XYZ file of C-alpha atoms in Angstrom:
95
model
C 10.401 100.424 70.289
C 12.591 102.455 67.418
C 14.889 103.593 69.997
C 16.351 99.515 70.328
C 15.891 98.804 66.865
C 18.165 101.988 65.984
C 20.837 100.815 68.312
C 20.899 97.614 67.381
C 21.784 99.030 64.177
C 24.799 100.741 64.518
C 26.126 97.877 66.817
C 25.816 95.413 63.210
C 26.991 97.893 61.073
C 30.290 99.286 63.543
C 30.180 95.214 63.495
C 30.970 95.607 60.262
C 33.215 98.200 59.512
C 35.244 96.241 62.690
C 35.286 92.856 60.702
C 36.622 94.786 57.733
C 39.144 96.559 59.394
C 42.948 94.642 60.065
C 43.877 97.676 62.478
C 41.075 97.654 65.566
C 41.561 100.193 68.451
C 41.850 99.450 71.807
C 38.388 100.042 71.896
C 37.381 97.828 68.864
C 39.350 95.322 69.921
C 37.384 94.563 73.173
C 34.533 94.412 70.907
C 36.432 91.562 68.733
C 37.764 90.271 71.738
C 34.121 90.248 74.017
C 36.311 90.511 76.069
C 36.854 93.320 79.253
C 38.916 96.720 79.396
C 40.767 95.314 82.307
C 41.523 91.583 80.750
C 42.657 93.356 78.080
C 45.247 95.660 80.003
C 46.565 93.120 81.900
C 47.424 90.889 78.491
C 49.092 93.862 77.097
C 50.765 95.203 80.484
C 51.822 91.196 80.781
C 53.098 91.315 77.081
C 51.106 88.337 76.218
C 49.436 90.310 73.224
C 51.220 92.237 70.328
C 50.225 95.624 70.186
C 51.617 99.655 68.688
C 51.453 102.330 70.171
C 52.161 105.291 68.139
C 53.845 108.191 69.446
C 53.615 106.242 73.088
C 50.062 106.998 72.701
C 47.107 105.202 71.902
C 47.042 101.371 71.653
C 46.419 100.467 68.239
C 46.040 96.083 67.792
C 46.847 94.267 64.322
C 43.350 91.687 63.451
C 45.003 89.433 62.535
C 47.819 89.132 65.556
C 44.428 89.109 67.558
C 43.310 86.432 65.904
C 45.999 84.272 66.365
C 46.840 85.054 70.270
C 42.492 83.747 70.584
C 43.582 80.389 68.762
C 46.272 79.702 70.917
C 46.374 76.707 73.170
C 44.001 74.995 70.616
C 42.233 71.679 72.961
C 42.251 69.252 70.189
C 39.315 66.819 70.158
C 38.979 63.541 71.093
C 38.786 61.893 66.845
C 41.684 64.152 66.068
C 43.978 62.930 68.634
C 43.233 59.699 67.161
C 43.865 59.591 63.824
C 47.376 61.903 64.519
C 48.324 58.712 66.794
C 46.738 56.275 63.830
C 49.965 58.629 61.328
C 52.056 58.037 64.221
C 52.189 54.241 64.434
C 51.409 54.040 60.573
C 55.086 56.225 60.745
C 56.615 53.592 62.398
C 56.040 50.707 61.374
C 56.894 52.306 58.138
C 60.035 53.159 58.929
């Protein structure tokens, strides 16, 4: 019981530390994105996600780049699509 609680506390501290950092290591990015190692390696090899390799060694990511990557290909809600359509039609009437 105590081991499980200690493990949970350690995980919470790691998550807090990661949330405050601007640059993440490959391992930290895995946890931040909640993806597998092979998936993230595939994204870097296909250059679909921006990364840095100082001195040709370890892979690092800017957290803002990871956020941008996660938020691409937005699926808009029906309400948002209707609002956009309404605004476009309104602009056409005004012209």
